Short mmCIF file of N, CA and C in Angstrom, two decimals:
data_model
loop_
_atom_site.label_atom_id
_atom_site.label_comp_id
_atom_site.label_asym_id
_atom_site.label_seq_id
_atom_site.Cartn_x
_atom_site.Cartn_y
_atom_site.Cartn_z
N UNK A 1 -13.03 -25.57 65.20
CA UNK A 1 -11.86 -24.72 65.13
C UNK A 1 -10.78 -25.47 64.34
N UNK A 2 -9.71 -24.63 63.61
CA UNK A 2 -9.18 -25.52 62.78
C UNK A 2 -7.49 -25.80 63.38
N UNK A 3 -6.75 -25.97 63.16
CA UNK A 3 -5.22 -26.29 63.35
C UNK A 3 -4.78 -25.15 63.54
N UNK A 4 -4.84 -24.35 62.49
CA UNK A 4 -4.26 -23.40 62.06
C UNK A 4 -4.55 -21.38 62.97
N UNK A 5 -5.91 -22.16 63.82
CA UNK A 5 -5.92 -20.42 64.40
C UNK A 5 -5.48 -20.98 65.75
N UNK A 6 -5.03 -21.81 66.11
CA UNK A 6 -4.19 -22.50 67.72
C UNK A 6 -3.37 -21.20 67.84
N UNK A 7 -2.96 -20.87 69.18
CA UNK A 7 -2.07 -20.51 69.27
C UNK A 7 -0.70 -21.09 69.66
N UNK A 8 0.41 -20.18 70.21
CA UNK A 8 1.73 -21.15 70.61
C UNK A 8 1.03 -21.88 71.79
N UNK A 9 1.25 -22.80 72.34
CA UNK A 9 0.86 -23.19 73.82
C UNK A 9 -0.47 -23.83 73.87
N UNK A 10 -1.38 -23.38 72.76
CA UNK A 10 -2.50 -24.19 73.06
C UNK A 10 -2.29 -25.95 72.78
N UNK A 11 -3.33 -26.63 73.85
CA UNK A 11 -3.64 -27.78 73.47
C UNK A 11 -5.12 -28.30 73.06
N UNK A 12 -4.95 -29.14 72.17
CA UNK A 12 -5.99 -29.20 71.29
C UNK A 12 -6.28 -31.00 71.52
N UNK A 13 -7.58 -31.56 70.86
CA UNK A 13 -8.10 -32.84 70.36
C UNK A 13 -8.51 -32.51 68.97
N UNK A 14 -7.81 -33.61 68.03
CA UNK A 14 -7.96 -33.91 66.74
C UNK A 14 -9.78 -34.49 66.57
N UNK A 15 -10.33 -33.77 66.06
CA UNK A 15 -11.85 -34.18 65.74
C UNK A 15 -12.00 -34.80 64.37
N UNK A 16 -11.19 -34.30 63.25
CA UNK A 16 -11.39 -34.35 62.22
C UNK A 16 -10.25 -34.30 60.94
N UNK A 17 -9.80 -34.73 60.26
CA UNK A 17 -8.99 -34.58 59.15
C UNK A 17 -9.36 -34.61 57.72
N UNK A 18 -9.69 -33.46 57.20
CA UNK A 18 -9.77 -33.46 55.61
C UNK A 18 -8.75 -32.69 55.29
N UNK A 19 -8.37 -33.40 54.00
CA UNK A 19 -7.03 -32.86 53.07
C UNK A 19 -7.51 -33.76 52.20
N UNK A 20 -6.09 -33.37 50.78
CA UNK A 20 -6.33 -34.56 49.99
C UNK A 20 -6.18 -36.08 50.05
N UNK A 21 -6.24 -37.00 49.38
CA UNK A 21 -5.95 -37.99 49.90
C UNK A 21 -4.68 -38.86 50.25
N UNK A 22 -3.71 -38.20 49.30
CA UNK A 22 -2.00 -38.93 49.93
C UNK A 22 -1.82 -37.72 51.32
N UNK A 23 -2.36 -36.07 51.22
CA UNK A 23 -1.56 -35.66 52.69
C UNK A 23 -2.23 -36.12 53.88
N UNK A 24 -3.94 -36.94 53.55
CA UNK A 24 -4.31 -36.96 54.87
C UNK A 24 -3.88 -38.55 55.16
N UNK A 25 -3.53 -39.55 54.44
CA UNK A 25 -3.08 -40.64 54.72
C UNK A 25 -1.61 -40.39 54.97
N UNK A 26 -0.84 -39.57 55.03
CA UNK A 26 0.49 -39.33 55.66
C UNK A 26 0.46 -38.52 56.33
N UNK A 27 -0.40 -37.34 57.04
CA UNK A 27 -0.80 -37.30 58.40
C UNK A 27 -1.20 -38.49 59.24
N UNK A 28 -2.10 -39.45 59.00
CA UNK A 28 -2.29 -40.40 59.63
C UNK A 28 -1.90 -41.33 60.18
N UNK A 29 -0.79 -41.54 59.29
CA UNK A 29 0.54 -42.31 59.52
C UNK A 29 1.32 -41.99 60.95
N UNK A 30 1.39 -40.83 60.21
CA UNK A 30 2.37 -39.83 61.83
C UNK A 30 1.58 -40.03 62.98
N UNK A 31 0.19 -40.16 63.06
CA UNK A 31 -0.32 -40.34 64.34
C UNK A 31 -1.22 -39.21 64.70
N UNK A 32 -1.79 -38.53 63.29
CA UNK A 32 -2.74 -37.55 63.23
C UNK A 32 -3.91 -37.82 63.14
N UNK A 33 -4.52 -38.47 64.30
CA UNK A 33 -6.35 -39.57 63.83
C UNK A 33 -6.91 -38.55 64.56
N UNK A 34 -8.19 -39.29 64.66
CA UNK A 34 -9.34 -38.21 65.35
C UNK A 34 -9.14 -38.72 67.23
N UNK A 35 -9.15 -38.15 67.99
CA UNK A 35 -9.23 -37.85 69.51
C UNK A 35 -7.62 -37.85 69.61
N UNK A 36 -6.82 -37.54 69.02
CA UNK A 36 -5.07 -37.89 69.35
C UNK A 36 -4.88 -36.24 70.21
N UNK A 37 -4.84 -36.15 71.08
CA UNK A 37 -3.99 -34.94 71.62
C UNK A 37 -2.50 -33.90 71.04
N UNK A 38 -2.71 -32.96 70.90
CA UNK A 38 -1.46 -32.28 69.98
C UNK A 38 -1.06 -30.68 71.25
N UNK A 39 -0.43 -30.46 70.72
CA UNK A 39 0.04 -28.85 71.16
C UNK A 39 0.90 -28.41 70.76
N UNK A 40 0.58 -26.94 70.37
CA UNK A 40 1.47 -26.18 69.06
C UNK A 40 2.65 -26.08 69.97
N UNK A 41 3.88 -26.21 69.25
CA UNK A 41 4.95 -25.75 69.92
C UNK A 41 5.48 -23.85 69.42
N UNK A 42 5.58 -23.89 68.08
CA UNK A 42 6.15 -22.72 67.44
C UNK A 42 5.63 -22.67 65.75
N UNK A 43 5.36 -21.25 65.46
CA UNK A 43 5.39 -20.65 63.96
C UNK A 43 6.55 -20.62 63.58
N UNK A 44 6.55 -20.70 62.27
CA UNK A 44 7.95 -20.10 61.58
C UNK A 44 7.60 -18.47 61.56
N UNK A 45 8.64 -17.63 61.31
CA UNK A 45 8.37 -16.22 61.72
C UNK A 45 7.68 -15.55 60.32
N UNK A 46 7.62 -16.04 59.21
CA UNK A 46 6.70 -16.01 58.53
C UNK A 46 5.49 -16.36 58.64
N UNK A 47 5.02 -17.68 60.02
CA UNK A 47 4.14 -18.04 59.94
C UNK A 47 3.49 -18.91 59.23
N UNK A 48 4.04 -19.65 58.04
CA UNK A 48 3.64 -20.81 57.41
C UNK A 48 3.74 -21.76 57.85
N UNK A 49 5.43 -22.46 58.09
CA UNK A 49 5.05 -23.65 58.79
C UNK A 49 4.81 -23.95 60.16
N UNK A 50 4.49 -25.15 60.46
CA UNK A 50 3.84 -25.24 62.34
C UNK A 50 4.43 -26.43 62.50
N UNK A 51 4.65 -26.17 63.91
CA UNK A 51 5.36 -27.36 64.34
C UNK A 51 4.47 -27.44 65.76
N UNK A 52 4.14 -28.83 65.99
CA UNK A 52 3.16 -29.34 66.48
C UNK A 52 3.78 -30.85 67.41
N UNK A 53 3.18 -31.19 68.49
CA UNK A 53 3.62 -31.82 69.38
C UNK A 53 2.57 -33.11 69.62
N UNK A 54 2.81 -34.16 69.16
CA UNK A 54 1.94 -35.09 68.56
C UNK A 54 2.17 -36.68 69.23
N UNK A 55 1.83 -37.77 70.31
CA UNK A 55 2.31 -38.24 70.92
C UNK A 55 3.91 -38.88 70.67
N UNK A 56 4.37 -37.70 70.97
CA UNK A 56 5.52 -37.53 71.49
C UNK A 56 6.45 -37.09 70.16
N UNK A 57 5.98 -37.05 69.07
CA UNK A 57 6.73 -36.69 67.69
C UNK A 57 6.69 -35.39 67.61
N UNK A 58 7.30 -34.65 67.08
CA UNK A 58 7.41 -33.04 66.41
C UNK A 58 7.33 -32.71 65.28
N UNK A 59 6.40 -32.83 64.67
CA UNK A 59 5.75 -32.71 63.54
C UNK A 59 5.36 -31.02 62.87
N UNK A 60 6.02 -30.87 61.74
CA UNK A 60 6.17 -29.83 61.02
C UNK A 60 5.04 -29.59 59.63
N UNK A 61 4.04 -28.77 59.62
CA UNK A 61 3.40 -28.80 58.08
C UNK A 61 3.08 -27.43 58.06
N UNK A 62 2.32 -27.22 56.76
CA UNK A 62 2.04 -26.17 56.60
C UNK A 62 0.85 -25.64 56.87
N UNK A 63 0.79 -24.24 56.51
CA UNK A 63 -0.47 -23.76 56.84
C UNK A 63 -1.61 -24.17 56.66
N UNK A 64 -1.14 -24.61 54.98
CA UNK A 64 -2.81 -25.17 54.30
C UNK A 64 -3.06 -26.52 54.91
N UNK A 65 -2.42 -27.30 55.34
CA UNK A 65 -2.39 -28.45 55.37
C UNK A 65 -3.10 -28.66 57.01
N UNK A 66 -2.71 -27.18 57.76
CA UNK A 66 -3.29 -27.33 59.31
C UNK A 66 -4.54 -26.88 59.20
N UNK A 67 -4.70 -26.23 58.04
CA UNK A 67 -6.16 -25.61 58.34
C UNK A 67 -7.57 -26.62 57.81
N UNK A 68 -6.79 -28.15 57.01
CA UNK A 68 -7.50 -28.92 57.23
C UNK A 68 -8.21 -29.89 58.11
N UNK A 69 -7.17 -29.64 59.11
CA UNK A 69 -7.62 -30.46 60.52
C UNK A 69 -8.37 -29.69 61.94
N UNK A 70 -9.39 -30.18 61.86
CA UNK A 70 -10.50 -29.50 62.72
C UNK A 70 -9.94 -30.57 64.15
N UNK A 71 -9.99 -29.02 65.41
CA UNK A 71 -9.53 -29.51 66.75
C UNK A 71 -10.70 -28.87 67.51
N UNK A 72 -10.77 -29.39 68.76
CA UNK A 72 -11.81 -28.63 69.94
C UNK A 72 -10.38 -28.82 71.03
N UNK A 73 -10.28 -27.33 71.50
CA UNK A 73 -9.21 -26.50 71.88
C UNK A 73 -9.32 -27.21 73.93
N UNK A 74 -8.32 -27.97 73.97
CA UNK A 74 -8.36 -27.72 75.63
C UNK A 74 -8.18 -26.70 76.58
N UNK A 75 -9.19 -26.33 77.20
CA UNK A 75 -9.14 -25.38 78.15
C UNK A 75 -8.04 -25.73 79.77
N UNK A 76 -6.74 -25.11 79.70
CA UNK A 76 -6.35 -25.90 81.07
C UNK A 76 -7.25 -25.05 82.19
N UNK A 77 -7.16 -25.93 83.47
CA UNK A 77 -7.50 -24.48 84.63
C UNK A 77 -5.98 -24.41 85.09
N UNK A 78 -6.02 -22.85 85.70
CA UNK A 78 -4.82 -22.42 86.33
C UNK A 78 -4.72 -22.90 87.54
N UNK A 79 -3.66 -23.99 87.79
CA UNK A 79 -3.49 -24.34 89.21
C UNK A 79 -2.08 -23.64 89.80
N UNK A 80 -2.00 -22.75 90.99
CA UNK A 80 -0.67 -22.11 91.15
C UNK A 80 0.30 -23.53 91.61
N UNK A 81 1.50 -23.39 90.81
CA UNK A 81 2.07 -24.57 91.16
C UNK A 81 3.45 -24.09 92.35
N UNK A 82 3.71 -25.04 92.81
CA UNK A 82 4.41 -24.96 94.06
C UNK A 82 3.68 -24.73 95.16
N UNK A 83 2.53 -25.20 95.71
CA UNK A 83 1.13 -25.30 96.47
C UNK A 83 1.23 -26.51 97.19
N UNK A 84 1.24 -26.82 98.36
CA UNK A 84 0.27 -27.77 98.10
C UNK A 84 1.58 -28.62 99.55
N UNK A 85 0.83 -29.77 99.99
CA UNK A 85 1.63 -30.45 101.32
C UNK A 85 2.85 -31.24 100.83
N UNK A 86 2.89 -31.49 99.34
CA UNK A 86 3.42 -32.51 99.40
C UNK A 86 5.48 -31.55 99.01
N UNK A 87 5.08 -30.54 99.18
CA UNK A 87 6.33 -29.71 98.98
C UNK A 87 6.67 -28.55 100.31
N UNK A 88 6.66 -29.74 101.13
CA UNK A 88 7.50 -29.22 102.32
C UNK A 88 8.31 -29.48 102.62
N UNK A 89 9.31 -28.91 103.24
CA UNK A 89 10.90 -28.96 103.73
C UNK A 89 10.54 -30.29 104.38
N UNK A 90 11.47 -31.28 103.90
CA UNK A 90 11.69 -32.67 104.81
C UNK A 90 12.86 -32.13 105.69
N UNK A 91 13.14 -33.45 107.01
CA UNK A 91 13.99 -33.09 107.98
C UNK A 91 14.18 -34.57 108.14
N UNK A 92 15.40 -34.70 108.20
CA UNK A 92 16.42 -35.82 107.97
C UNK A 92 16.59 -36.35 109.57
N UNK A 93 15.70 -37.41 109.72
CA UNK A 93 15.73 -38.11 111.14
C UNK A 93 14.83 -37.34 111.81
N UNK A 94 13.72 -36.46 111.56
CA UNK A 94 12.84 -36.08 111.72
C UNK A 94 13.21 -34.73 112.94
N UNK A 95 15.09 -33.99 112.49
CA UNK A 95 14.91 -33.12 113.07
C UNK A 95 15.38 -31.81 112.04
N UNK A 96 15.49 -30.53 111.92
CA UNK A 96 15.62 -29.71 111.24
C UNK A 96 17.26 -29.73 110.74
N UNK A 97 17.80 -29.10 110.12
CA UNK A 97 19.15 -29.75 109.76
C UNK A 97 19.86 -28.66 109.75
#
């Protein structure tokens, strides 16, 4: 799958980078290698450029340039959040307040 059919919100693993050779050595730079974790943040409303979430940088390119980088898409599971023991009402001196 490539960069470029991600949606907003997906998270992805970098498998692969072909481009030419100065854009894929200045992707690389930025911290665009193979297994690096990313997630799209937003399209431009045209949809060309992408802005992408890259350990910890915000990184902007274009279309052509995403559709050179091959990802395998993380699947999250849905966990309902606010669940769970560790989010119960505490009580201050162990009586209700």
């Amino acid at each position: 799958m490539k960069l470029s059919e991600l949606k907003v919100g997906d998270r992805a693993l970098v498998t692969a980078v072909q481009a030419e050779p100065a854009v894929r050595r200045r992707l690389m730079d930025m911290g665009l290698v193979r297994g690096t974790e990313l997630e799209v943040l937003r399209f431009a409303p045209l949809g060309d450029p992408i802005e992408v979430s890259c350990n910890g940088l915000l990184l902007t390119m274009r279309r052509n340039e995403a559709e050179g980088i091959t990802v395998n898409k993380i699947e999250l599971c849905n966990v309902p959040q606010g669940v769970g023991p560790g989010l119960r009402k505490r009580h201050r001196f162990g009586r209700r307040a």
